[in-house]
mmCIF file of N, CA and C in Angstrom:
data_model
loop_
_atom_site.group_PDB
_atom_site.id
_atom_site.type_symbol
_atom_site.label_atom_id
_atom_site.label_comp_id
_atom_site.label_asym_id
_atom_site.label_seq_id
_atom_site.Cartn_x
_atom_site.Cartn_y
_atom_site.Cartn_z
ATOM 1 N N UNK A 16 -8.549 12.916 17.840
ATOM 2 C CA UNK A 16 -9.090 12.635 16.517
ATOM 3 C C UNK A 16 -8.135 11.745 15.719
ATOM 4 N N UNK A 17 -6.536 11.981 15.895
ATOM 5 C CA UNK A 17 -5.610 11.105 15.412
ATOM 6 C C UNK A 17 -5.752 9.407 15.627
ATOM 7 N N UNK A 18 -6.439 9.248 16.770
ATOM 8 C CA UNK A 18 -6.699 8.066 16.887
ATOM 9 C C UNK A 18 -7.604 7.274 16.088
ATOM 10 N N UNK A 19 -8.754 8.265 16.106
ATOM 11 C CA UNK A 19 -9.832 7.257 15.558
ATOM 12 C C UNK A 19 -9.728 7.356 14.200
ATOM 13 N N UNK A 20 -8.653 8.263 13.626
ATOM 14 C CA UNK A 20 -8.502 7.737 11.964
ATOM 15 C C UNK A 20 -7.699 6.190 12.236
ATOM 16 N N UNK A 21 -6.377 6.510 12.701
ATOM 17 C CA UNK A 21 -5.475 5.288 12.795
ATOM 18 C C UNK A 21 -6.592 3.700 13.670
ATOM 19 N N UNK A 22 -7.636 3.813 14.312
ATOM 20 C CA UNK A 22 -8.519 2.764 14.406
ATOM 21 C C UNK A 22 -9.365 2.606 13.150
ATOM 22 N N UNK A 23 -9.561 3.243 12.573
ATOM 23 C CA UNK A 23 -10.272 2.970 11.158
ATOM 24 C C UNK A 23 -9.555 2.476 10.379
ATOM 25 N N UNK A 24 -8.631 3.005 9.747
ATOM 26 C CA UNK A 24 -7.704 2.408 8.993
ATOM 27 C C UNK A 24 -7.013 1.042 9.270
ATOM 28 N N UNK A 25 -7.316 0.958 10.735
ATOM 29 C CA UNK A 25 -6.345 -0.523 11.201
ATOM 30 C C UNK A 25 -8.026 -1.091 10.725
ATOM 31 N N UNK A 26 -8.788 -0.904 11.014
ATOM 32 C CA UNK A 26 -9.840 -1.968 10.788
ATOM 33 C C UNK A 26 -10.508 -2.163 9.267
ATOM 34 N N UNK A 27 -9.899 -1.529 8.388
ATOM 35 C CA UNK A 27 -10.423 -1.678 6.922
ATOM 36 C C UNK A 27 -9.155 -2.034 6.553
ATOM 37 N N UNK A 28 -7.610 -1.862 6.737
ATOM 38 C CA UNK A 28 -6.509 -2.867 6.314
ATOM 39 C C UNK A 28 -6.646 -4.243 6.864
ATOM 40 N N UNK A 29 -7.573 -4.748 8.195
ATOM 41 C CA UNK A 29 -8.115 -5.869 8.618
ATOM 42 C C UNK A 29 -9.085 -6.342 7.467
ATOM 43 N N UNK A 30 -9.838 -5.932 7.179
ATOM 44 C CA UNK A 30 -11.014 -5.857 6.191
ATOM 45 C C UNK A 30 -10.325 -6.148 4.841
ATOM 46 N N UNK A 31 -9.318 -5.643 4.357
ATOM 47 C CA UNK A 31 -8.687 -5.900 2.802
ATOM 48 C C UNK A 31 -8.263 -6.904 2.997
ATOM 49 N N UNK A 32 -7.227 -7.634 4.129
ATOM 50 C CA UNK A 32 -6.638 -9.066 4.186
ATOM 51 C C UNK A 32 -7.541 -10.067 4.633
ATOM 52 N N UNK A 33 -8.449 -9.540 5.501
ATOM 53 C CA UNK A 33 -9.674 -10.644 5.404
ATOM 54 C C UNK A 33 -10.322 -10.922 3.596
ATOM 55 N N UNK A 34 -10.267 -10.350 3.097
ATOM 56 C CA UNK A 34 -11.143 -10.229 1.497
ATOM 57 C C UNK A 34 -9.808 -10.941 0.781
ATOM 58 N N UNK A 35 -8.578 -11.195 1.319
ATOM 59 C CA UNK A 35 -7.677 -11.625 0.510
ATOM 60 C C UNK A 35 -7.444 -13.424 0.428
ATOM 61 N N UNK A 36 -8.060 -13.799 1.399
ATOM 62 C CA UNK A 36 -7.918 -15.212 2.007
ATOM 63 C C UNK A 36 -8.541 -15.815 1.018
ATOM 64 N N UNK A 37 -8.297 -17.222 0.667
ATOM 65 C CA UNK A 37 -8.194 -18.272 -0.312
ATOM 66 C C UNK A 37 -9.885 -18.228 -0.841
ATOM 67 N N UNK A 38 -10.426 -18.298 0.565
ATOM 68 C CA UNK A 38 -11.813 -18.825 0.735
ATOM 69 C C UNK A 38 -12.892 -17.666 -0.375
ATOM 70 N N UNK A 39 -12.112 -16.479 0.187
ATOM 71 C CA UNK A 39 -12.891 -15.188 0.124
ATOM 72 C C UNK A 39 -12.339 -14.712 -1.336
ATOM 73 N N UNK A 40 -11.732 -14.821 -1.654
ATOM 74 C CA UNK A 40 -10.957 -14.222 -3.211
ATOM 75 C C UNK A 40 -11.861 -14.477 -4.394
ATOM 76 N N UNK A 41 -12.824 -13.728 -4.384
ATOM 77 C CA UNK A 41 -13.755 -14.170 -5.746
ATOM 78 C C UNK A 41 -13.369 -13.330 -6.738
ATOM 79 N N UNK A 42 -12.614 -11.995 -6.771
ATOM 80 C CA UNK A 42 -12.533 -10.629 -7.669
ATOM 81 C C UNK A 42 -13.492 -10.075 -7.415
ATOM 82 N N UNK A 43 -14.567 -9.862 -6.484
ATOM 83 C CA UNK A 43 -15.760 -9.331 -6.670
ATOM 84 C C UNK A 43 -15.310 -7.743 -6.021
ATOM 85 N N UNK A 44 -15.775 -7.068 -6.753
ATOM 86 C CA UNK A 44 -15.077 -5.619 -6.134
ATOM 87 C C UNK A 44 -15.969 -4.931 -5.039
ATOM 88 N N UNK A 45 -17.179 -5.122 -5.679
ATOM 89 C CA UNK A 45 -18.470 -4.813 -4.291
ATOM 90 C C UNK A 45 -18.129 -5.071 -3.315
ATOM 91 N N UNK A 46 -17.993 -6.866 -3.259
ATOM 92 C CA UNK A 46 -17.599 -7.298 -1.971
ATOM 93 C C UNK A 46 -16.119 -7.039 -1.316
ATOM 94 N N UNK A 47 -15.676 -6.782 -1.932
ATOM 95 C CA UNK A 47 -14.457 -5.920 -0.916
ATOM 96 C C UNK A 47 -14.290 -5.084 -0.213
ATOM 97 N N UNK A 48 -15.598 -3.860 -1.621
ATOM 98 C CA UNK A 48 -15.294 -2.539 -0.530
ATOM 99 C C UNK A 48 -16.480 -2.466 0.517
ATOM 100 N N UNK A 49 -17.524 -3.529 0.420
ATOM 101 C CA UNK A 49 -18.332 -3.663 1.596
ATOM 102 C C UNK A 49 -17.664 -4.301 2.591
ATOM 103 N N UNK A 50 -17.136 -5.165 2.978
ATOM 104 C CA UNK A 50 -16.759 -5.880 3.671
ATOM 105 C C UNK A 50 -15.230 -4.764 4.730
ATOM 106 N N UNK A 51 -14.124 -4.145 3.388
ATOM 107 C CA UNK A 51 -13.450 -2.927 4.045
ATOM 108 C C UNK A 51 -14.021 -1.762 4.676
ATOM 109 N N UNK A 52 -15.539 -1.624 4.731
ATOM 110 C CA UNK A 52 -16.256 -0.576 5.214
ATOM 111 C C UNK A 52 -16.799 -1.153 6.117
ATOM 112 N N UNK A 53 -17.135 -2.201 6.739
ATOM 113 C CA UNK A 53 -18.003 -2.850 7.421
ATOM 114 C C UNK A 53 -17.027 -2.823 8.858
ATOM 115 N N UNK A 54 -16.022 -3.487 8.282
ATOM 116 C CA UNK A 54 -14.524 -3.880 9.140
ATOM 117 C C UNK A 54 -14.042 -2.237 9.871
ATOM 118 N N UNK A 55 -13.874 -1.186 8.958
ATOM 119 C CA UNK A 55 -13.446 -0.018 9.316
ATOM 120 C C UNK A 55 -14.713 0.519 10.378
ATOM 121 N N UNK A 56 -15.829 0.503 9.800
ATOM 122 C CA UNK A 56 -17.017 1.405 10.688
ATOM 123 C C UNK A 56 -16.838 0.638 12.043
ATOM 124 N N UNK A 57 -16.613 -1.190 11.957
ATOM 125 C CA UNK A 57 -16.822 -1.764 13.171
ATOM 126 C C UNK A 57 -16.078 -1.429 14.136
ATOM 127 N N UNK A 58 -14.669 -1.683 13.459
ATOM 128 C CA UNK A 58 -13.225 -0.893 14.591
ATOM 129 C C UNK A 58 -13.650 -0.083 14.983
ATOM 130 N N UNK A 59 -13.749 0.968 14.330
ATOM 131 C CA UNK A 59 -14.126 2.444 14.806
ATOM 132 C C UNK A 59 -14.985 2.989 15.953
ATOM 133 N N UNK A 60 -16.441 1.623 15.881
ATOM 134 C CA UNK A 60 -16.717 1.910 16.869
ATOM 135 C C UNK A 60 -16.591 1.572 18.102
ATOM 136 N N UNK A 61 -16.036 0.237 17.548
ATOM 137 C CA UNK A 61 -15.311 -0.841 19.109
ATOM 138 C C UNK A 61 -14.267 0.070 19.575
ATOM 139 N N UNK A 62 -13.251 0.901 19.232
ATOM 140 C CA UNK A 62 -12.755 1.896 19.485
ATOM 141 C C UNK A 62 -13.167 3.072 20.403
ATOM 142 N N UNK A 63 -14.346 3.702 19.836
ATOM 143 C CA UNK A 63 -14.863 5.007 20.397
ATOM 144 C C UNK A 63 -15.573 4.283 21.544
ATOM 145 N N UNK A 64 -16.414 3.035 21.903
ATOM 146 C CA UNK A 64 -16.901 2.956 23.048
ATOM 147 C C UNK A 64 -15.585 2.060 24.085
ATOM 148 N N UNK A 65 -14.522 1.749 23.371
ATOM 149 C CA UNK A 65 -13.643 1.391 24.379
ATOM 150 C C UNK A 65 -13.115 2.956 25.179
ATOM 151 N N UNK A 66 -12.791 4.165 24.298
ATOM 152 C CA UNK A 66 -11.993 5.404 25.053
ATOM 153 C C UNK A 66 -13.917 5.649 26.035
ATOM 154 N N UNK A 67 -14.711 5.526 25.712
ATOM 155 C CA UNK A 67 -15.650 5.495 26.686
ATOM 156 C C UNK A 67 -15.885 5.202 27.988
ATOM 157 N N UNK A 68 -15.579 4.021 27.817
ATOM 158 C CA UNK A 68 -15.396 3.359 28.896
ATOM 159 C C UNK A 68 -14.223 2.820 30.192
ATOM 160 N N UNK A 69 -13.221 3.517 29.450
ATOM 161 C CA UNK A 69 -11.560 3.575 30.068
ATOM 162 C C UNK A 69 -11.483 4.634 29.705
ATOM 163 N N UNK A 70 -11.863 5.447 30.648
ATOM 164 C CA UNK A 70 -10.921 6.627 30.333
ATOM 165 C C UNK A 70 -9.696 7.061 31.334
ATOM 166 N N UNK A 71 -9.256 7.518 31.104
ATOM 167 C CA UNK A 71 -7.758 8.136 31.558
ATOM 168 C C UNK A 71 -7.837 9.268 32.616
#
């Protein structure tokens, strides 16, 4: 279970520095925390079907 917090969290701190880039920097707060939730759920699951599929 330790993992798939620390894959979430790596993928919504991906998600905050993506929202930080020149392009993307509007202040819009919506779009941040959609975009940090989008990023986190995605890791998370690219995560859970990678221990799926390699397992040990």
């Amino acid at each position: 279970m330790r993992s798939n917090k620390i894959a979430a969290g790596v993928g919504a701190f991906a998600g905050f520095i993506f929202t930080r880039l020149p392009y993307m920097e509007d202040g819009n707060l919506l779009v941040t925390n959609v975009v940090v939730l989008i990023s986190g759920s995605t890791t998370l699951v690219a995560w859970l079907l990678l221990k799926k599929f390699v397992k040990r």
